[in-house]
Amino acid sequence: MKITVLGSGGWGTALALLLLDNGNDVTLWSYAEAQAALLEERRENPRLAGVPLPPELKLTASMDCLAESALVVMAVPSFAVRETARRAAPLLRPGTILVSVAKGIERDTALRMTEIIEQETGGNFPVAALSGPSHAEEVGRRTPTGCVAASRDLETARRVQNVFMAPMFRVYTNEDVVGVELGGALKNVLALCCGACDGMGLGDNAKALLMTRGMTEMARLGVALGGRKETFAGLSGMGDLIVTCTSMHSRNRRCGILVGQGKSAQEAMKEVGAVVEGYFAAFSAHQLAEKTGVEMPVCRCAYDVLYGGQTVRSVLERLMRRDKRHEADESWI
Ligand SMILES: NC(=O)c1ccc[n+]([C@@H]2O[C@H](COP(=O)([O-])OP(=O)(O)OC[C@H]3O[C@@H](n4cnc5c(N)ncnc54)[C@H](O)[C@@H]3O)[C@@H](O)[C@H]2O)c1
């Protein structure tokens, strides 16, 4: 199958290699000409150091290849999905499957990535989201990984499952696109919070508390927006939360560590040197919580620190002093 991967960051490159291993004819598109040229010259992506790009992997900065592609992977950062989908739309051939792998929620519209893609392509193409605990660095080394292919249309999800499934890459299907995409976006906010915990040296108990209660509020928002609670207990929810909150591969967690050590969000993101999706997702989570009336105390704290200039210590105290409640009380949804 002819496949184009739009976005040659760490994740786009790792997925392009996986799809190539699976016997596909793959083109990896870079946003910048200079990036495509550098990849061509080195045949290695610095984001996946030590993983060679085989000669069969085609590299380009032109979208011409889209006209021939039966499947297109959207692997640009979430802030660039709308612009990229808009550019790609007129070049796509009918029936092409569009797979979003970006994890985020659009600022101001609070739309999920597949919603943006559907808007920009006129709702004329089968669309799926692929999400789960999947560090590019590990997928690039072909270590065991599991993800979820989600589409409202189960047949589309199955087709994506068939294309991505590999000896070291398991893919499950799910029709709950809302739950799968929200899990992938919101866990980045919680990873920032867990990083801040680590940066302050607060220990494992604090992190487990944040992850567990954070998961509860993620699921609450997801259900309010039409997702299924069970999805949040799966790979794209709990699975991704665990991997992002505990690993040094996670730039969201690394950014949080720096914030916990007293750096501003801007200083921390500059030091991390890559897109920190959780910073943007914290804004969107706040917007969505306000819109739906769902209580999201942990995400609110992240928002207050990242956008409101409050200190991590002050919001932590506020969290710990919240009213007593039953663990399973969900009456405020
Ligand atoms: N890295 C991972 O392990 C991983 C895993 C799963 C999902 N994701 C998601 O995949 C998406 C991409 O992440 P990544 O880690 O590959 O990013 P990255 O930081 O490695 O690379 C970002 C890429 O986006 C390009 N870019 C910058 N501005 C752009 C624009 N305006 N339009 C198009 N492209 C632009 C850059 O040139 C760069 O190649 C994110 O949404 C991320 O959450 C990443």
PDB file of C-alpha atoms in Angstrom, residues 24-239:
ATOM      1  CA  ASN A  24       4.320  -0.694   2.446  1.00  0.00           C
ATOM      2  CA  ASP A  25       5.609   1.930   0.010  1.00  0.00           C
ATOM      3  CA  VAL A  26       6.160   4.807   2.451  1.00  0.00           C
ATOM      4  CA  THR A  27       6.932   8.497   1.936  1.00  0.00           C
ATOM      5  CA  LEU A  28       7.875  10.636   4.938  1.00  0.00           C
ATOM      6  CA  TRP A  29       6.960  14.295   4.449  1.00  0.00           C
ATOM      7  CA  SER A  30       8.780  17.092   6.248  1.00  0.00           C
ATOM      8  CA  TYR A  31       7.279  20.497   6.930  1.00  0.00           C
ATOM      9  CA  ALA A  32      10.540  22.238   6.064  1.00  0.00           C
ATOM     10  CA  GLU A  33      12.650  21.648   2.946  1.00  0.00           C
ATOM     11  CA  ALA A  34      15.793  21.879   5.070  1.00  0.00           C
ATOM     12  CA  GLN A  35      14.558  19.096   7.345  1.00  0.00           C
ATOM     13  CA  ALA A  36      13.861  16.745   4.423  1.00  0.00           C
ATOM     14  CA  ALA A  37      17.312  17.556   3.002  1.00  0.00           C
ATOM     15  CA  LEU A  38      19.013  16.874   6.337  1.00  0.00           C
ATOM     16  CA  LEU A  39      17.209  13.546   6.743  1.00  0.00           C
ATOM     17  CA  GLU A  40      18.239  12.609   3.198  1.00  0.00           C
ATOM     18  CA  GLU A  41      21.856  13.524   3.864  1.00  0.00           C
ATOM     19  CA  ARG A  42      22.177  11.752   7.226  1.00  0.00           C
ATOM     20  CA  ARG A  43      19.598   8.979   6.749  1.00  0.00           C
ATOM     21  CA  GLU A  44      18.927   9.336  10.475  1.00  0.00           C
ATOM     22  CA  ASN A  45      16.533  11.496  12.497  1.00  0.00           C
ATOM     23  CA  PRO A  46      18.195  13.119  15.542  1.00  0.00           C
ATOM     24  CA  ARG A  47      14.944  12.443  17.448  1.00  0.00           C
ATOM     25  CA  LEU A  48      15.567   8.717  16.853  1.00  0.00           C
ATOM     26  CA  ALA A  49      19.331   8.636  17.219  1.00  0.00           C
ATOM     27  CA  GLY A  50      20.955   5.362  16.205  1.00  0.00           C
ATOM     28  CA  VAL A  51      18.002   4.220  14.076  1.00  0.00           C
ATOM     29  CA  PRO A  52      18.975   4.254  10.373  1.00  0.00           C
ATOM     30  CA  LEU A  53      16.433   5.295   7.738  1.00  0.00           C
ATOM     31  CA  PRO A  54      16.650   2.620   5.010  1.00  0.00           C
ATOM     32  CA  PRO A  55      17.037   3.721   1.378  1.00  0.00           C
ATOM     33  CA  GLU A  56      13.515   2.443   0.551  1.00  0.00           C
ATOM     34  CA  LEU A  57      12.009   5.134   2.810  1.00  0.00           C
ATOM     35  CA  LYS A  58      11.196   8.075   0.534  1.00  0.00           C
ATOM     36  CA  LEU A  59      11.814  11.534   1.964  1.00  0.00           C
ATOM     37  CA  THR A  60      10.207  14.711   0.664  1.00  0.00           C
ATOM     38  CA  ALA A  61       8.966  18.198   1.499  1.00  0.00           C
ATOM     39  CA  SER A  62       6.404  18.116  -1.318  1.00  0.00           C
ATOM     40  CA  MET A  63       2.827  16.936  -0.832  1.00  0.00           C
ATOM     41  CA  ASP A  64       2.564  15.611  -4.408  1.00  0.00           C
ATOM     42  CA  CYS A  65       2.800  12.031  -3.121  1.00  0.00           C
ATOM     43  CA  LEU A  66      -0.646  12.408  -1.489  1.00  0.00           C
ATOM     44  CA  ALA A  67      -2.409  11.915  -4.822  1.00  0.00           C
ATOM     45  CA  GLU A  68      -1.184   8.300  -4.886  1.00  0.00           C
ATOM     46  CA  SER A  69      -1.611   7.462  -1.208  1.00  0.00           C
ATOM     47  CA  ALA A  70      -4.249   5.046   0.046  1.00  0.00           C
ATOM     48  CA  LEU A  71      -3.503   5.973   3.677  1.00  0.00           C
ATOM     49  CA  VAL A  72      -2.162   9.202   5.170  1.00  0.00           C
ATOM     50  CA  VAL A  73      -0.802   9.509   8.697  1.00  0.00           C
ATOM     51  CA  MET A  74      -1.073  12.956  10.331  1.00  0.00           C
ATOM     52  CA  ALA A  75       1.972  13.086  12.595  1.00  0.00           C
ATOM     53  CA  VAL A  76       2.531  16.826  12.931  1.00  0.00           C
ATOM     54  CA  PRO A  77       2.178  18.515  16.349  1.00  0.00           C
ATOM     55  CA  SER A  78      -1.424  19.260  17.331  1.00  0.00           C
ATOM     56  CA  PHE A  79      -1.096  23.022  16.701  1.00  0.00           C
ATOM     57  CA  ALA A  80      -0.222  22.272  13.053  1.00  0.00           C
ATOM     58  CA  VAL A  81      -2.915  19.675  12.281  1.00  0.00           C
ATOM     59  CA  ARG A  82      -5.465  22.154  10.910  1.00  0.00           C
ATOM     60  CA  GLU A  83      -2.980  23.915   8.650  1.00  0.00           C
ATOM     61  CA  THR A  84      -1.531  20.604   7.404  1.00  0.00           C
ATOM     62  CA  ALA A  85      -4.957  19.018   6.782  1.00  0.00           C
ATOM     63  CA  ARG A  86      -6.041  22.147   4.899  1.00  0.00           C
ATOM     64  CA  ARG A  87      -2.996  21.954   2.619  1.00  0.00           C
ATOM     65  CA  ALA A  88      -3.417  18.211   2.091  1.00  0.00           C
ATOM     66  CA  ALA A  89      -7.190  18.165   1.451  1.00  0.00           C
ATOM     67  CA  PRO A  90      -7.262  19.158  -2.246  1.00  0.00           C
ATOM     68  CA  LEU A  91      -4.543  16.598  -3.078  1.00  0.00           C
ATOM     69  CA  LEU A  92      -6.175  13.530  -1.517  1.00  0.00           C
ATOM     70  CA  ARG A  93      -7.743  10.871  -3.683  1.00  0.00           C
ATOM     71  CA  PRO A  94     -11.237   9.570  -2.813  1.00  0.00           C
ATOM     72  CA  GLY A  95     -11.326   6.820  -0.199  1.00  0.00           C
ATOM     73  CA  THR A  96      -7.922   7.590   1.367  1.00  0.00           C
ATOM     74  CA  ILE A  97      -7.860   6.654   5.042  1.00  0.00           C
ATOM     75  CA  LEU A  98      -6.686   9.498   7.285  1.00  0.00           C
ATOM     76  CA  VAL A  99      -5.037   8.470  10.554  1.00  0.00           C
ATOM     77  CA  SER A 100      -4.394  11.075  13.229  1.00  0.00           C
ATOM     78  CA  VAL A 101      -1.585  10.309  15.671  1.00  0.00           C
ATOM     79  CA  ALA A 102      -1.233  13.816  17.150  1.00  0.00           C
ATOM     80  CA  LYS A 103      -2.220  14.147  20.788  1.00  0.00           C
ATOM     81  CA  GLY A 104      -3.899  17.415  21.597  1.00  0.00           C
ATOM     82  CA  ILE A 105      -7.010  19.574  21.658  1.00  0.00           C
ATOM     83  CA  GLU A 106      -7.190  22.685  19.503  1.00  0.00           C
ATOM     84  CA  ARG A 107      -6.879  25.913  21.415  1.00  0.00           C
ATOM     85  CA  ASP A 108      -9.992  28.136  21.307  1.00  0.00           C
ATOM     86  CA  THR A 109     -12.191  25.644  19.385  1.00  0.00           C
ATOM     87  CA  ALA A 110     -11.460  22.808  21.879  1.00  0.00           C
ATOM     88  CA  LEU A 111     -11.813  20.392  18.955  1.00  0.00           C
ATOM     89  CA  ARG A 112     -10.140  16.974  18.864  1.00  0.00           C
ATOM     90  CA  MET A 113      -7.657  16.193  16.088  1.00  0.00           C
ATOM     91  CA  THR A 114      -9.979  13.937  14.059  1.00  0.00           C
ATOM     92  CA  GLU A 115     -12.695  16.604  14.260  1.00  0.00           C
ATOM     93  CA  ILE A 116     -10.283  19.158  12.769  1.00  0.00           C
ATOM     94  CA  ILE A 117      -9.258  16.727  10.023  1.00  0.00           C
ATOM     95  CA  GLU A 118     -12.912  16.003   9.211  1.00  0.00           C
ATOM     96  CA  GLN A 119     -13.662  19.726   9.063  1.00  0.00           C
ATOM     97  CA  GLU A 120     -10.740  20.491   6.767  1.00  0.00           C
ATOM     98  CA  THR A 121     -11.350  17.546   4.423  1.00  0.00           C
ATOM     99  CA  GLY A 122     -15.095  18.115   4.181  1.00  0.00           C
ATOM    100  CA  GLY A 123     -16.002  14.903   6.034  1.00  0.00           C
ATOM    101  CA  ASN A 124     -15.378  12.956   2.815  1.00  0.00           C
ATOM    102  CA  PHE A 125     -12.725  10.513   4.044  1.00  0.00           C
ATOM    103  CA  PRO A 126     -12.615   7.652   6.536  1.00  0.00           C
ATOM    104  CA  VAL A 127     -10.803   9.009   9.626  1.00  0.00           C
ATOM    105  CA  ALA A 128      -9.251   7.228  12.604  1.00  0.00           C
ATOM    106  CA  ALA A 129      -7.096   8.084  15.600  1.00  0.00           C
ATOM    107  CA  LEU A 130      -4.173   5.890  16.631  1.00  0.00           C
ATOM    108  CA  SER A 131      -3.143   6.403  20.242  1.00  0.00           C
ATOM    109  CA  GLY A 132      -1.625   4.630  23.218  1.00  0.00           C
ATOM    110  CA  PRO A 133       1.558   4.288  25.292  1.00  0.00           C
ATOM    111  CA  SER A 134       4.110   4.588  22.509  1.00  0.00           C
ATOM    112  CA  HIS A 135       7.377   6.452  22.876  1.00  0.00           C
ATOM    113  CA  ALA A 136       8.834   7.017  19.415  1.00  0.00           C
ATOM    114  CA  GLU A 137      12.300   6.135  20.740  1.00  0.00           C
ATOM    115  CA  GLU A 138      11.080   2.636  21.685  1.00  0.00           C
ATOM    116  CA  VAL A 139       8.911   1.993  18.621  1.00  0.00           C
ATOM    117  CA  GLY A 140      11.943   3.040  16.543  1.00  0.00           C
ATOM    118  CA  ARG A 141      13.928   0.263  18.276  1.00  0.00           C
ATOM    119  CA  ARG A 142      11.059  -2.200  17.584  1.00  0.00           C
ATOM    120  CA  THR A 143      10.392  -2.997  21.255  1.00  0.00           C
ATOM    121  CA  PRO A 144       6.908  -4.344  22.200  1.00  0.00           C
ATOM    122  CA  THR A 145       4.200  -1.661  22.083  1.00  0.00           C
ATOM    123  CA  GLY A 146       0.392  -1.587  22.034  1.00  0.00           C
ATOM    124  CA  CYS A 147      -1.956   1.093  20.670  1.00  0.00           C
ATOM    125  CA  VAL A 148      -5.628   1.601  19.858  1.00  0.00           C
ATOM    126  CA  ALA A 149      -7.056   2.408  16.419  1.00  0.00           C
ATOM    127  CA  ALA A 150     -10.272   4.313  17.022  1.00  0.00           C
ATOM    128  CA  SER A 151     -12.954   5.256  14.557  1.00  0.00           C
ATOM    129  CA  ARG A 152     -16.718   5.704  14.792  1.00  0.00           C
ATOM    130  CA  ASP A 153     -16.769   3.259  11.891  1.00  0.00           C
ATOM    131  CA  LEU A 154     -15.419  -0.060  13.188  1.00  0.00           C
ATOM    132  CA  GLU A 155     -14.501  -1.158   9.661  1.00  0.00           C
ATOM    133  CA  THR A 156     -12.158   1.846   9.318  1.00  0.00           C
ATOM    134  CA  ALA A 157     -10.604   1.019  12.703  1.00  0.00           C
ATOM    135  CA  ARG A 158     -10.063  -2.583  11.529  1.00  0.00           C
ATOM    136  CA  ARG A 159      -8.393  -1.434   8.326  1.00  0.00           C
ATOM    137  CA  VAL A 160      -6.018   0.766  10.324  1.00  0.00           C
ATOM    138  CA  GLN A 161      -5.384  -2.141  12.707  1.00  0.00           C
ATOM    139  CA  ASN A 162      -4.431  -4.342   9.742  1.00  0.00           C
ATOM    140  CA  VAL A 163      -2.015  -1.773   8.329  1.00  0.00           C
ATOM    141  CA  PHE A 164      -0.179  -0.988  11.595  1.00  0.00           C
ATOM    142  CA  MET A 165      -0.221  -4.380  13.330  1.00  0.00           C
ATOM    143  CA  ALA A 166       3.343  -5.765  13.413  1.00  0.00           C
ATOM    144  CA  PRO A 167       5.331  -8.433  15.277  1.00  0.00           C
ATOM    145  CA  MET A 168       6.280  -5.887  17.959  1.00  0.00           C
ATOM    146  CA  PHE A 169       3.296  -3.528  17.586  1.00  0.00           C
ATOM    147  CA  ARG A 170      -0.135  -4.669  18.728  1.00  0.00           C
ATOM    148  CA  VAL A 171      -3.174  -2.657  17.670  1.00  0.00           C
ATOM    149  CA  TYR A 172      -6.613  -2.938  19.252  1.00  0.00           C
ATOM    150  CA  THR A 173      -9.775  -1.401  17.786  1.00  0.00           C
ATOM    151  CA  ASN A 174     -12.288   0.861  19.510  1.00  0.00           C
ATOM    152  CA  GLU A 175     -15.264   2.908  18.275  1.00  0.00           C
ATOM    153  CA  ASP A 176     -14.899   5.423  21.089  1.00  0.00           C
ATOM    154  CA  VAL A 177     -12.888   8.107  19.289  1.00  0.00           C
ATOM    155  CA  VAL A 178     -13.846  10.729  21.883  1.00  0.00           C
ATOM    156  CA  GLY A 179     -12.456   8.670  24.767  1.00  0.00           C
ATOM    157  CA  VAL A 180      -9.317   7.610  22.891  1.00  0.00           C
ATOM    158  CA  GLU A 181      -8.405  11.118  21.739  1.00  0.00           C
ATOM    159  CA  LEU A 182      -9.171  12.802  25.041  1.00  0.00           C
ATOM    160  CA  GLY A 183      -7.081  10.238  26.930  1.00  0.00           C
ATOM    161  CA  GLY A 184      -4.110  10.939  24.660  1.00  0.00           C
ATOM    162  CA  ALA A 185      -4.417  14.706  25.038  1.00  0.00           C
ATOM    163  CA  LEU A 186      -5.247  15.038  28.731  1.00  0.00           C
ATOM    164  CA  LYS A 187      -2.610  12.640  30.047  1.00  0.00           C
ATOM    165  CA  ASN A 188      -0.015  15.176  28.918  1.00  0.00           C
ATOM    166  CA  VAL A 189      -1.417  17.673  31.438  1.00  0.00           C
ATOM    167  CA  LEU A 190      -1.125  15.074  34.189  1.00  0.00           C
ATOM    168  CA  ALA A 191       2.423  14.230  33.082  1.00  0.00           C
ATOM    169  CA  LEU A 192       3.341  17.886  33.582  1.00  0.00           C
ATOM    170  CA  CYS A 193       1.831  17.699  37.084  1.00  0.00           C
ATOM    171  CA  CYS A 194       3.673  14.456  37.917  1.00  0.00           C
ATOM    172  CA  GLY A 195       6.877  16.005  36.612  1.00  0.00           C
ATOM    173  CA  ALA A 196       6.338  18.988  38.920  1.00  0.00           C
ATOM    174  CA  CYS A 197       5.923  16.520  41.811  1.00  0.00           C
ATOM    175  CA  ASP A 198       9.227  14.918  40.886  1.00  0.00           C
ATOM    176  CA  GLY A 199      10.890  18.294  40.471  1.00  0.00           C
ATOM    177  CA  MET A 200       9.880  19.155  44.036  1.00  0.00           C
ATOM    178  CA  GLY A 201      11.016  15.750  45.290  1.00  0.00           C
ATOM    179  CA  LEU A 202       7.566  14.894  46.657  1.00  0.00           C
ATOM    180  CA  GLY A 203       7.940  11.135  46.210  1.00  0.00           C
ATOM    181  CA  ASP A 204       5.983   8.226  44.792  1.00  0.00           C
ATOM    182  CA  ASN A 205       2.834   8.523  46.925  1.00  0.00           C
ATOM    183  CA  ALA A 206       2.156  12.014  45.628  1.00  0.00           C
ATOM    184  CA  LYS A 207       2.581  10.868  42.039  1.00  0.00           C
ATOM    185  CA  ALA A 208       0.263   7.878  42.465  1.00  0.00           C
ATOM    186  CA  LEU A 209      -2.322  10.182  44.048  1.00  0.00           C
ATOM    187  CA  LEU A 210      -2.083  12.618  41.137  1.00  0.00           C
ATOM    188  CA  MET A 211      -2.213   9.910  38.477  1.00  0.00           C
ATOM    189  CA  THR A 212      -5.198   8.131  40.000  1.00  0.00           C
ATOM    190  CA  ARG A 213      -7.282  11.185  40.772  1.00  0.00           C
ATOM    191  CA  GLY A 214      -6.180  12.730  37.481  1.00  0.00           C
ATOM    192  CA  MET A 215      -7.448   9.658  35.667  1.00  0.00           C
ATOM    193  CA  THR A 216     -10.818  10.068  37.440  1.00  0.00           C
ATOM    194  CA  GLU A 217     -11.212  13.633  36.215  1.00  0.00           C
ATOM    195  CA  MET A 218     -10.074  12.730  32.698  1.00  0.00           C
ATOM    196  CA  ALA A 219     -12.782  10.075  32.547  1.00  0.00           C
ATOM    197  CA  ARG A 220     -15.365  12.484  34.013  1.00  0.00           C
ATOM    198  CA  LEU A 221     -14.713  15.006  31.260  1.00  0.00           C
ATOM    199  CA  GLY A 222     -14.613  12.257  28.642  1.00  0.00           C
ATOM    200  CA  VAL A 223     -18.010  10.912  29.685  1.00  0.00           C
ATOM    201  CA  ALA A 224     -19.478  14.431  29.709  1.00  0.00           C
ATOM    202  CA  LEU A 225     -18.262  14.864  26.121  1.00  0.00           C
ATOM    203  CA  GLY A 226     -19.702  11.560  24.916  1.00  0.00           C
ATOM    204  CA  GLY A 227     -16.820   9.140  25.563  1.00  0.00           C
ATOM    205  CA  ARG A 228     -17.019   5.825  27.406  1.00  0.00           C
ATOM    206  CA  LYS A 229     -15.636   5.479  30.909  1.00  0.00           C
ATOM    207  CA  GLU A 230     -14.082   2.060  30.125  1.00  0.00           C
ATOM    208  CA  THR A 231     -11.936   3.591  27.376  1.00  0.00           C
ATOM    209  CA  PHE A 232     -10.021   5.543  30.028  1.00  0.00           C
ATOM    210  CA  ALA A 233      -9.022   2.278  31.699  1.00  0.00           C
ATOM    211  CA  GLY A 234      -7.498   1.085  28.409  1.00  0.00           C
ATOM    212  CA  LEU A 235      -4.243   1.656  26.529  1.00  0.00           C
ATOM    213  CA  SER A 236      -5.097   5.168  25.319  1.00  0.00           C
ATOM    214  CA  GLY A 237      -6.117   6.220  28.837  1.00  0.00           C
ATOM    215  CA  MET A 238      -4.429   4.511  31.748  1.00  0.00           C
ATOM    216  CA  GLY A 239      -1.742   2.956  29.548  1.00  0.00           C
TER     217      GLY A 239
END
